[in-house]
């Protein structure tokens, strides 16, 4: 699979690289600030860049201080979520997902909450917002539980004017090479909470704060989760490309909607960024595997007795039709695509 990057945008990236060389700042410079500002404008939230989506989750969990507490997260997710909880000193508790959207189930969440529950992580799967996000957010607020959003897949996903990061205390985006907005690596934390964002700015740089020319280390657990200027410059360019990428994916998804009956169906007012196009119980001649398979949680749940029947069903019954940018058959007719895929 080739990652498309048009000559026009390569030239824009090269121009920004020249500015980095001229600035003599390869880290903590203007590109990072500009990328944060532009991503904040796009999401309508405050934004701070970090080295990866996983680092973003860890930073949020550290800020919330889950040490010694339970954190509920969906069983149907990548193991980085649970690992971040463990590194932050928390205890991951796995809740089931819904078959309709592959995302966290409010019904099972309510069953899994105890007095030891400090936070909940909701994962927006495949490019769409979790269908029960409003109910989950309302429940967490009533119970005094911190809601954190894993936004690694949701670039370009909106629901009535809100994207990932609007529903909880903060959201963590990933820019890994396979994502809808790929930078090779990198991440972004978004939030309305200025105090959290100010804390993140120190935390990602060893907890460092400079006051009147003197360096102070304000956060003992801070470490190096910075993003460099070259990655930030690529982020500026990829963010400019993002609307076109998402529209390309949606055009292909509209064709797929005519082919696949048994698929994820979005609620009214929701738009997906289509990181994945998810179908159920459908043999595919061409596919991009699964969103998450049985092994994605890794060794972190070895020996854990989690009653999550829907999550097990999901791993056995879903596949993903090709919807990556540059898919060679995307321009073919619906009938041609049908013969290629089924």
mmCIF file of C-alpha atoms in Angstrom:
data_model
loop_
_atom_site.group_PDB
_atom_site.id
_atom_site.type_symbol
_atom_site.label_atom_id
_atom_site.label_comp_id
_atom_site.label_asym_id
_atom_site.label_seq_id
_atom_site.Cartn_x
_atom_site.Cartn_y
_atom_site.Cartn_z
ATOM 1 C CA UNK A 1 0.000 0.000 0.000
ATOM 2 C CA UNK A 2 1.357 3.416 -1.007
ATOM 3 C CA UNK A 3 0.647 6.498 1.133
ATOM 4 C CA UNK A 4 -0.429 9.132 -1.424
ATOM 5 C CA UNK A 5 1.061 12.592 -0.994
ATOM 6 C CA UNK A 6 0.544 14.864 -3.973
ATOM 7 C CA UNK A 7 3.334 16.988 -5.441
ATOM 8 C CA UNK A 8 1.483 20.193 -4.471
ATOM 9 C CA UNK A 9 1.544 19.210 -0.811
ATOM 10 C CA UNK A 10 5.104 17.925 -0.967
ATOM 11 C CA UNK A 11 6.157 21.375 -2.122
ATOM 12 C CA UNK A 12 4.276 22.968 0.788
ATOM 13 C CA UNK A 13 6.016 20.623 3.207
ATOM 14 C CA UNK A 14 9.416 21.405 1.694
ATOM 15 C CA UNK A 15 8.748 25.130 2.130
ATOM 16 C CA UNK A 16 7.971 24.597 5.798
ATOM 17 C CA UNK A 17 11.134 22.521 6.190
ATOM 18 C CA UNK A 18 13.162 25.441 4.832
ATOM 19 C CA UNK A 19 11.585 27.664 7.477
ATOM 20 C CA UNK A 20 12.595 25.181 10.165
ATOM 21 C CA UNK A 21 16.206 25.165 8.957
ATOM 22 C CA UNK A 22 16.211 28.965 8.858
ATOM 23 C CA UNK A 23 14.763 29.188 12.366
ATOM 24 C CA UNK A 24 17.470 26.915 13.811
ATOM 25 C CA UNK A 25 14.789 25.433 16.065
ATOM 26 C CA UNK A 26 14.168 21.745 15.386
ATOM 27 C CA UNK A 27 12.037 21.273 18.484
ATOM 28 C CA UNK A 28 9.694 23.489 20.546
ATOM 29 C CA UNK A 29 9.441 26.073 17.768
ATOM 30 C CA UNK A 30 6.839 27.860 15.679
ATOM 31 C CA UNK A 31 5.734 24.793 13.682
ATOM 32 C CA UNK A 32 4.530 23.056 16.820
ATOM 33 C CA UNK A 33 2.631 26.167 17.912
ATOM 34 C CA UNK A 34 1.067 26.613 14.461
ATOM 35 C CA UNK A 35 0.074 22.955 14.239
ATOM 36 C CA UNK A 36 -1.573 23.147 17.665
ATOM 37 C CA UNK A 37 -3.429 26.324 16.738
ATOM 38 C CA UNK A 38 -4.702 24.917 13.448
ATOM 39 C CA UNK A 39 -5.732 21.588 14.937
ATOM 40 C CA UNK A 40 -7.493 23.463 17.720
ATOM 41 C CA UNK A 41 -9.362 25.537 15.141
ATOM 42 C CA UNK A 42 -10.361 22.374 13.291
ATOM 43 C CA UNK A 43 -11.640 20.536 16.375
ATOM 44 C CA UNK A 44 -12.945 23.717 18.080
ATOM 45 C CA UNK A 45 -10.926 22.822 21.190
ATOM 46 C CA UNK A 46 -7.602 23.682 22.776
ATOM 47 C CA UNK A 47 -4.794 21.444 21.511
ATOM 48 C CA UNK A 48 -1.313 20.338 22.621
ATOM 49 C CA UNK A 49 0.937 18.108 20.491
ATOM 50 C CA UNK A 50 2.599 14.996 21.913
ATOM 51 C CA UNK A 51 4.781 12.206 20.559
ATOM 52 C CA UNK A 52 1.968 9.668 20.022
ATOM 53 C CA UNK A 53 -1.680 8.966 20.701
ATOM 54 C CA UNK A 54 -0.655 6.512 23.423
ATOM 55 C CA UNK A 55 1.492 9.180 25.088
ATOM 56 C CA UNK A 56 -1.558 11.444 24.967
ATOM 57 C CA UNK A 57 -3.711 8.895 26.783
ATOM 58 C CA UNK A 58 -1.006 8.342 29.383
ATOM 59 C CA UNK A 59 -0.654 12.078 29.948
ATOM 60 C CA UNK A 60 -4.396 12.530 30.493
ATOM 61 C CA UNK A 61 -4.493 9.575 32.895
ATOM 62 C CA UNK A 62 -1.530 11.012 34.815
ATOM 63 C CA UNK A 63 -3.288 14.370 35.073
ATOM 64 C CA UNK A 64 -6.475 12.717 36.353
ATOM 65 C CA UNK A 65 -4.298 10.678 38.771
ATOM 66 C CA UNK A 66 -5.782 7.189 38.473
ATOM 67 C CA UNK A 67 -3.089 5.609 40.628
ATOM 68 C CA UNK A 68 -4.708 2.916 42.773
ATOM 69 C CA UNK A 69 -8.129 3.342 41.117
ATOM 70 C CA UNK A 70 -10.140 1.411 38.517
ATOM 71 C CA UNK A 71 -10.401 2.703 34.953
ATOM 72 C CA UNK A 72 -13.127 1.186 32.794
ATOM 73 C CA UNK A 73 -12.360 0.771 29.106
ATOM 74 C CA UNK A 74 -13.852 -1.210 26.230
ATOM 75 C CA UNK A 75 -12.612 -4.750 25.638
ATOM 76 C CA UNK A 76 -12.762 -4.099 21.892
ATOM 77 C CA UNK A 77 -9.762 -1.810 21.544
ATOM 78 C CA UNK A 78 -6.017 -1.808 21.019
ATOM 79 C CA UNK A 79 -4.016 -2.873 24.066
ATOM 80 C CA UNK A 80 -2.354 0.578 24.335
ATOM 81 C CA UNK A 81 -5.384 1.870 26.263
ATOM 82 C CA UNK A 82 -5.053 -0.758 28.977
ATOM 83 C CA UNK A 83 -1.279 -0.435 29.027
ATOM 84 C CA UNK A 84 -1.524 3.336 29.527
ATOM 85 C CA UNK A 85 -3.827 2.724 32.494
ATOM 86 C CA UNK A 86 -1.312 0.311 34.006
ATOM 87 C CA UNK A 87 1.646 2.641 33.497
ATOM 88 C CA UNK A 88 -0.346 5.434 35.169
ATOM 89 C CA UNK A 89 -0.856 3.110 38.159
ATOM 90 C CA UNK A 90 -4.499 2.321 37.511
ATOM 91 C CA UNK A 91 -6.383 -0.957 37.261
ATOM 92 C CA UNK A 92 -7.980 -1.617 33.840
ATOM 93 C CA UNK A 93 -11.525 -2.990 34.002
ATOM 94 C CA UNK A 94 -12.938 -4.238 30.698
ATOM 95 C CA UNK A 95 -16.520 -3.472 29.712
ATOM 96 C CA UNK A 96 -18.395 -4.849 26.729
ATOM 97 C CA UNK A 97 -19.173 -3.109 23.454
ATOM 98 C CA UNK A 98 -22.239 -2.757 21.265
ATOM 99 C CA UNK A 99 -22.542 -4.834 18.108
ATOM 100 C CA UNK A 100 -23.971 -1.839 16.251
ATOM 101 C CA UNK A 101 -20.950 0.491 16.502
ATOM 102 C CA UNK A 102 -18.200 -1.679 18.107
ATOM 103 C CA UNK A 103 -17.905 0.976 20.859
ATOM 104 C CA UNK A 104 -18.360 0.981 24.640
ATOM 105 C CA UNK A 105 -21.755 -0.184 25.914
ATOM 106 C CA UNK A 106 -23.455 2.137 28.417
ATOM 107 C CA UNK A 107 -25.391 -0.832 29.800
ATOM 108 C CA UNK A 108 -22.259 -2.813 30.639
ATOM 109 C CA UNK A 109 -20.460 0.318 31.805
ATOM 110 C CA UNK A 110 -23.168 0.861 34.402
ATOM 111 C CA UNK A 111 -22.737 -2.739 35.580
ATOM 112 C CA UNK A 112 -18.952 -2.446 35.897
ATOM 113 C CA UNK A 113 -18.797 0.842 37.853
ATOM 114 C CA UNK A 114 -17.926 0.604 41.552
ATOM 115 C CA UNK A 115 -16.819 3.036 44.248
ATOM 116 C CA UNK A 116 -13.249 2.466 43.036
ATOM 117 C CA UNK A 117 -13.967 3.725 39.499
ATOM 118 C CA UNK A 118 -12.027 6.942 38.851
ATOM 119 C CA UNK A 119 -12.221 7.216 35.052
ATOM 120 C CA UNK A 120 -13.748 5.777 31.893
ATOM 121 C CA UNK A 121 -12.074 5.613 28.488
ATOM 122 C CA UNK A 122 -14.391 5.598 25.484
ATOM 123 C CA UNK A 123 -12.855 4.641 22.139
ATOM 124 C CA UNK A 124 -14.349 6.060 18.947
ATOM 125 C CA UNK A 125 -13.974 3.120 16.565
ATOM 126 C CA UNK A 126 -13.338 3.144 12.834
ATOM 127 C CA UNK A 127 -13.835 6.863 12.215
ATOM 128 C CA UNK A 128 -17.266 7.418 13.783
ATOM 129 C CA UNK A 129 -18.278 8.812 17.168
ATOM 130 C CA UNK A 130 -19.435 6.195 19.703
ATOM 131 C CA UNK A 131 -23.198 5.937 19.265
ATOM 132 C CA UNK A 132 -23.905 6.100 23.029
ATOM 133 C CA UNK A 133 -21.458 8.915 23.785
ATOM 134 C CA UNK A 134 -24.162 11.267 25.071
ATOM 135 C CA UNK A 135 -25.488 8.685 27.518
ATOM 136 C CA UNK A 136 -21.958 7.757 28.602
ATOM 137 C CA UNK A 137 -21.000 11.397 29.168
ATOM 138 C CA UNK A 138 -24.180 12.095 31.154
ATOM 139 C CA UNK A 139 -23.705 8.971 33.291
ATOM 140 C CA UNK A 140 -20.059 9.825 34.063
ATOM 141 C CA UNK A 141 -20.937 13.397 34.990
ATOM 142 C CA UNK A 142 -23.677 12.264 37.371
ATOM 143 C CA UNK A 143 -21.386 9.752 39.054
ATOM 144 C CA UNK A 144 -18.389 12.105 39.273
ATOM 145 C CA UNK A 145 -16.326 9.869 36.986
ATOM 146 C CA UNK A 146 -13.779 11.385 34.599
ATOM 147 C CA UNK A 147 -14.475 10.607 30.938
ATOM 148 C CA UNK A 148 -11.480 10.326 28.593
ATOM 149 C CA UNK A 149 -11.770 9.884 24.820
ATOM 150 C CA UNK A 150 -9.482 7.780 22.635
ATOM 151 C CA UNK A 151 -9.735 9.642 19.310
ATOM 152 C CA UNK A 152 -7.092 7.647 17.424
ATOM 153 C CA UNK A 153 -9.561 6.731 14.637
ATOM 154 C CA UNK A 154 -11.932 9.672 14.545
ATOM 155 C CA UNK A 155 -10.187 12.258 12.338
ATOM 156 C CA UNK A 156 -12.966 13.733 10.204
ATOM 157 C CA UNK A 157 -15.752 12.186 12.288
ATOM 158 C CA UNK A 158 -18.481 14.595 13.469
ATOM 159 C CA UNK A 159 -21.872 14.390 15.134
ATOM 160 C CA UNK A 160 -24.032 17.507 15.054
ATOM 161 C CA UNK A 161 -21.041 19.835 15.054
ATOM 162 C CA UNK A 162 -18.877 17.968 17.576
ATOM 163 C CA UNK A 163 -15.890 15.729 16.966
ATOM 164 C CA UNK A 164 -13.827 13.563 19.322
ATOM 165 C CA UNK A 165 -12.704 15.354 22.483
ATOM 166 C CA UNK A 166 -15.879 17.374 23.072
ATOM 167 C CA UNK A 167 -17.584 14.899 25.383
ATOM 168 C CA UNK A 168 -15.057 14.212 28.132
ATOM 169 C CA UNK A 169 -12.282 16.041 29.946
ATOM 170 C CA UNK A 170 -9.935 15.490 26.988
ATOM 171 C CA UNK A 171 -9.318 13.410 23.884
ATOM 172 C CA UNK A 172 -6.127 11.884 22.481
ATOM 173 C CA UNK A 173 -5.582 11.744 18.702
ATOM 174 C CA UNK A 174 -3.031 9.542 16.940
ATOM 175 C CA UNK A 175 -1.148 10.395 13.752
ATOM 176 C CA UNK A 176 0.435 6.984 13.239
ATOM 177 C CA UNK A 177 1.275 6.022 9.632
ATOM 178 C CA UNK A 178 -1.960 4.049 9.061
ATOM 179 C CA UNK A 179 -4.333 6.754 10.285
ATOM 180 C CA UNK A 180 -6.588 8.963 8.150
ATOM 181 C CA UNK A 181 -4.216 11.840 8.914
ATOM 182 C CA UNK A 182 -0.799 10.116 8.945
ATOM 183 C CA UNK A 183 2.418 11.787 10.082
ATOM 184 C CA UNK A 184 4.379 8.584 10.598
ATOM 185 C CA UNK A 185 3.885 9.123 14.325
ATOM 186 C CA UNK A 186 2.728 11.808 16.722
ATOM 187 C CA UNK A 187 -0.394 12.704 18.670
ATOM 188 C CA UNK A 188 -2.562 15.572 19.875
ATOM 189 C CA UNK A 189 -4.428 16.144 23.127
ATOM 190 C CA UNK A 190 -7.564 18.272 22.790
ATOM 191 C CA UNK A 191 -9.614 19.748 25.612
ATOM 192 C CA UNK A 192 -11.691 22.701 26.792
ATOM 193 C CA UNK A 193 -9.823 22.596 30.110
ATOM 194 C CA UNK A 194 -7.061 25.226 30.026
ATOM 195 C CA UNK A 195 -5.580 23.985 33.307
ATOM 196 C CA UNK A 196 -5.170 20.499 31.835
ATOM 197 C CA UNK A 197 -3.597 21.871 28.645
ATOM 198 C CA UNK A 198 -1.145 24.023 30.614
ATOM 199 C CA UNK A 199 -0.194 20.954 32.659
ATOM 200 C CA UNK A 200 0.305 18.886 29.486
ATOM 201 C CA UNK A 201 2.666 21.526 28.100
ATOM 202 C CA UNK A 202 4.967 20.968 31.105
ATOM 203 C CA UNK A 203 4.407 17.216 31.435
ATOM 204 C CA UNK A 204 5.474 16.469 27.830
ATOM 205 C CA UNK A 205 8.811 18.236 28.451
ATOM 206 C CA UNK A 206 10.040 16.499 31.621
ATOM 207 C CA UNK A 207 7.749 18.691 33.745
ATOM 208 C CA UNK A 208 9.914 21.683 32.878
ATOM 209 C CA UNK A 209 8.882 25.317 33.294
ATOM 210 C CA UNK A 210 11.101 28.314 32.597
ATOM 211 C CA UNK A 211 10.518 31.389 34.770
ATOM 212 C CA UNK A 212 12.707 34.498 34.396
ATOM 213 C CA UNK A 213 15.394 32.436 32.709
ATOM 214 C CA UNK A 214 15.437 29.769 35.433
ATOM 215 C CA UNK A 215 14.378 26.166 34.785
ATOM 216 C CA UNK A 216 12.045 24.490 37.268
ATOM 217 C CA UNK A 217 10.735 20.905 37.144
ATOM 218 C CA UNK A 218 7.173 21.299 38.352
ATOM 219 C CA UNK A 219 5.826 17.820 37.555
ATOM 220 C CA UNK A 220 7.869 14.909 39.016
ATOM 221 C CA UNK A 221 6.328 12.348 36.635
ATOM 222 C CA UNK A 222 6.927 14.435 33.524
ATOM 223 C CA UNK A 223 8.940 12.906 30.714
ATOM 224 C CA UNK A 224 9.849 13.498 27.060
ATOM 225 C CA UNK A 225 6.647 13.266 25.018
ATOM 226 C CA UNK A 226 7.458 16.180 22.700
ATOM 227 C CA UNK A 227 6.803 16.375 18.962
ATOM 228 C CA UNK A 228 9.588 17.704 16.711
ATOM 229 C CA UNK A 229 9.270 20.619 14.290
ATOM 230 C CA UNK A 230 9.467 18.478 11.146
ATOM 231 C CA UNK A 231 6.600 16.259 12.253
ATOM 232 C CA UNK A 232 4.613 19.346 13.217
ATOM 233 C CA UNK A 233 5.217 20.839 9.762
ATOM 234 C CA UNK A 234 3.922 17.648 8.144
ATOM 235 C CA UNK A 235 0.921 17.900 10.478
ATOM 236 C CA UNK A 236 0.133 21.393 9.185
ATOM 237 C CA UNK A 237 0.139 20.125 5.604
ATOM 238 C CA UNK A 238 -1.798 16.931 6.350
ATOM 239 C CA UNK A 239 -4.442 18.902 8.237
ATOM 240 C CA UNK A 240 -4.905 21.009 5.097
ATOM 241 C CA UNK A 241 -5.334 17.792 3.098
ATOM 242 C CA UNK A 242 -7.698 16.193 5.629
ATOM 243 C CA UNK A 243 -11.047 17.509 4.259
ATOM 244 C CA UNK A 244 -10.176 16.184 0.803
ATOM 245 C CA UNK A 245 -9.067 12.836 2.199
ATOM 246 C CA UNK A 246 -12.294 12.465 4.178
ATOM 247 C CA UNK A 247 -14.495 13.446 1.219
ATOM 248 C CA UNK A 248 -12.690 10.866 -0.945
ATOM 249 C CA UNK A 249 -13.401 8.205 1.669
ATOM 250 C CA UNK A 250 -17.049 9.243 2.002
ATOM 251 C CA UNK A 251 -17.544 9.050 -1.760
ATOM 252 C CA UNK A 252 -16.257 5.466 -1.717
ATOM 253 C CA UNK A 253 -18.385 4.702 1.348
ATOM 254 C CA UNK A 254 -21.502 5.857 -0.506
ATOM 255 C CA UNK A 255 -20.762 3.236 -3.171
ATOM 256 C CA UNK A 256 -20.183 0.598 -0.519
ATOM 257 C CA UNK A 257 -23.510 1.482 1.102
ATOM 258 C CA UNK A 258 -25.192 0.254 -2.102
ATOM 259 C CA UNK A 259 -23.273 -3.021 -1.949
ATOM 260 C CA UNK A 260 -23.267 -4.001 1.732
ATOM 261 C CA UNK A 261 -26.515 -4.498 3.609
ATOM 262 C CA UNK A 262 -25.013 -5.804 6.849
ATOM 263 C CA UNK A 263 -22.764 -2.930 7.936
ATOM 264 C CA UNK A 264 -22.275 -0.241 10.565
ATOM 265 C CA UNK A 265 -25.119 2.241 10.038
ATOM 266 C CA UNK A 266 -24.588 5.760 11.330
ATOM 267 C CA UNK A 267 -27.211 7.617 13.412
ATOM 268 C CA UNK A 268 -28.845 10.723 12.009
ATOM 269 C CA UNK A 269 -26.522 13.728 11.931
ATOM 270 C CA UNK A 270 -23.327 11.658 12.248
ATOM 271 C CA UNK A 271 -20.516 11.761 9.692
ATOM 272 C CA UNK A 272 -17.682 9.243 9.764
ATOM 273 C CA UNK A 273 -14.084 9.927 8.820
ATOM 274 C CA UNK A 274 -14.032 6.289 7.602
ATOM 275 C CA UNK A 275 -10.756 5.134 9.040
ATOM 276 C CA UNK A 276 -12.431 1.773 8.387
ATOM 277 C CA UNK A 277 -15.541 0.597 6.533
ATOM 278 C CA UNK A 278 -16.983 -2.138 8.732
ATOM 279 C CA UNK A 279 -19.203 -4.987 7.534
ATOM 280 C CA UNK A 280 -20.605 -7.995 9.381
ATOM 281 C CA UNK A 281 -20.795 -11.665 8.357
ATOM 282 C CA UNK A 282 -19.761 -10.874 4.793
ATOM 283 C CA UNK A 283 -17.037 -12.846 2.976
ATOM 284 C CA UNK A 284 -14.717 -10.416 1.156
ATOM 285 C CA UNK A 285 -12.341 -11.183 -1.694
ATOM 286 C CA UNK A 286 -10.438 -7.988 -0.832
ATOM 287 C CA UNK A 287 -10.247 -6.614 2.702
ATOM 288 C CA UNK A 288 -8.071 -4.704 5.161
ATOM 289 C CA UNK A 289 -8.504 -7.178 7.994
ATOM 290 C CA UNK A 290 -10.296 -6.133 11.161
ATOM 291 C CA UNK A 291 -10.440 -2.979 13.228
ATOM 292 C CA UNK A 292 -9.303 -5.008 16.218
ATOM 293 C CA UNK A 293 -8.790 -8.743 16.254
ATOM 294 C CA UNK A 294 -8.596 -11.250 19.113
ATOM 295 C CA UNK A 295 -4.924 -10.472 19.789
ATOM 296 C CA UNK A 296 -4.997 -6.674 19.871
ATOM 297 C CA UNK A 297 -5.371 -6.448 23.641
ATOM 298 C CA UNK A 298 -2.161 -8.435 23.926
ATOM 299 C CA UNK A 299 -0.785 -9.927 27.125
ATOM 300 C CA UNK A 300 -2.261 -7.132 29.219
ATOM 301 C CA UNK A 301 -5.529 -9.083 29.685
ATOM 302 C CA UNK A 302 -3.964 -12.511 30.103
ATOM 303 C CA UNK A 303 -5.814 -14.265 32.909
ATOM 304 C CA UNK A 304 -8.432 -11.506 33.192
ATOM 305 C CA UNK A 305 -11.965 -12.850 33.518
ATOM 306 C CA UNK A 306 -14.005 -10.258 31.643
ATOM 307 C CA UNK A 307 -17.559 -11.086 30.605
ATOM 308 C CA UNK A 308 -17.684 -9.319 27.247
ATOM 309 C CA UNK A 309 -19.724 -11.503 24.854
ATOM 310 C CA UNK A 310 -20.414 -8.751 22.319
ATOM 311 C CA UNK A 311 -16.714 -7.949 22.036
ATOM 312 C CA UNK A 312 -15.933 -11.601 21.316
ATOM 313 C CA UNK A 313 -18.754 -11.662 18.742
ATOM 314 C CA UNK A 314 -17.334 -8.548 17.057
ATOM 315 C CA UNK A 315 -13.877 -10.073 16.592
ATOM 316 C CA UNK A 316 -15.426 -13.132 14.956
ATOM 317 C CA UNK A 317 -18.048 -11.465 12.749
ATOM 318 C CA UNK A 318 -16.631 -8.247 11.289
ATOM 319 C CA UNK A 319 -14.276 -7.375 8.443
ATOM 320 C CA UNK A 320 -13.239 -4.149 6.735
ATOM 321 C CA UNK A 321 -13.646 -3.350 3.055
ATOM 322 C CA UNK A 322 -10.712 -1.377 1.568
ATOM 323 C CA UNK A 323 -11.222 2.350 2.095
ATOM 324 C CA UNK A 324 -7.661 3.620 2.423
ATOM 325 C CA UNK A 325 -6.687 6.643 0.350
ATOM 326 C CA UNK A 326 -5.227 5.412 -2.935
ATOM 327 C CA UNK A 327 -7.250 2.173 -3.124
ATOM 328 C CA UNK A 328 -6.810 1.278 -6.780
ATOM 329 C CA UNK A 329 -10.437 0.286 -7.406
ATOM 330 C CA UNK A 330 -12.085 3.300 -5.773
ATOM 331 C CA UNK A 331 -13.119 4.958 -9.054
ATOM 332 C CA UNK A 332 -14.877 1.874 -10.399
ATOM 333 C CA UNK A 333 -18.662 1.668 -10.579
ATOM 334 C CA UNK A 334 -20.789 0.108 -7.878
ATOM 335 C CA UNK A 335 -21.332 -2.981 -9.987
ATOM 336 C CA UNK A 336 -17.637 -3.341 -10.710
ATOM 337 C CA UNK A 337 -16.764 -2.936 -7.052
ATOM 338 C CA UNK A 338 -19.358 -5.505 -6.114
ATOM 339 C CA UNK A 339 -17.794 -8.098 -8.415
ATOM 340 C CA UNK A 340 -14.309 -7.288 -7.078
ATOM 341 C CA UNK A 341 -15.221 -7.473 -3.383
ATOM 342 C CA UNK A 342 -17.882 -10.204 -3.168
#
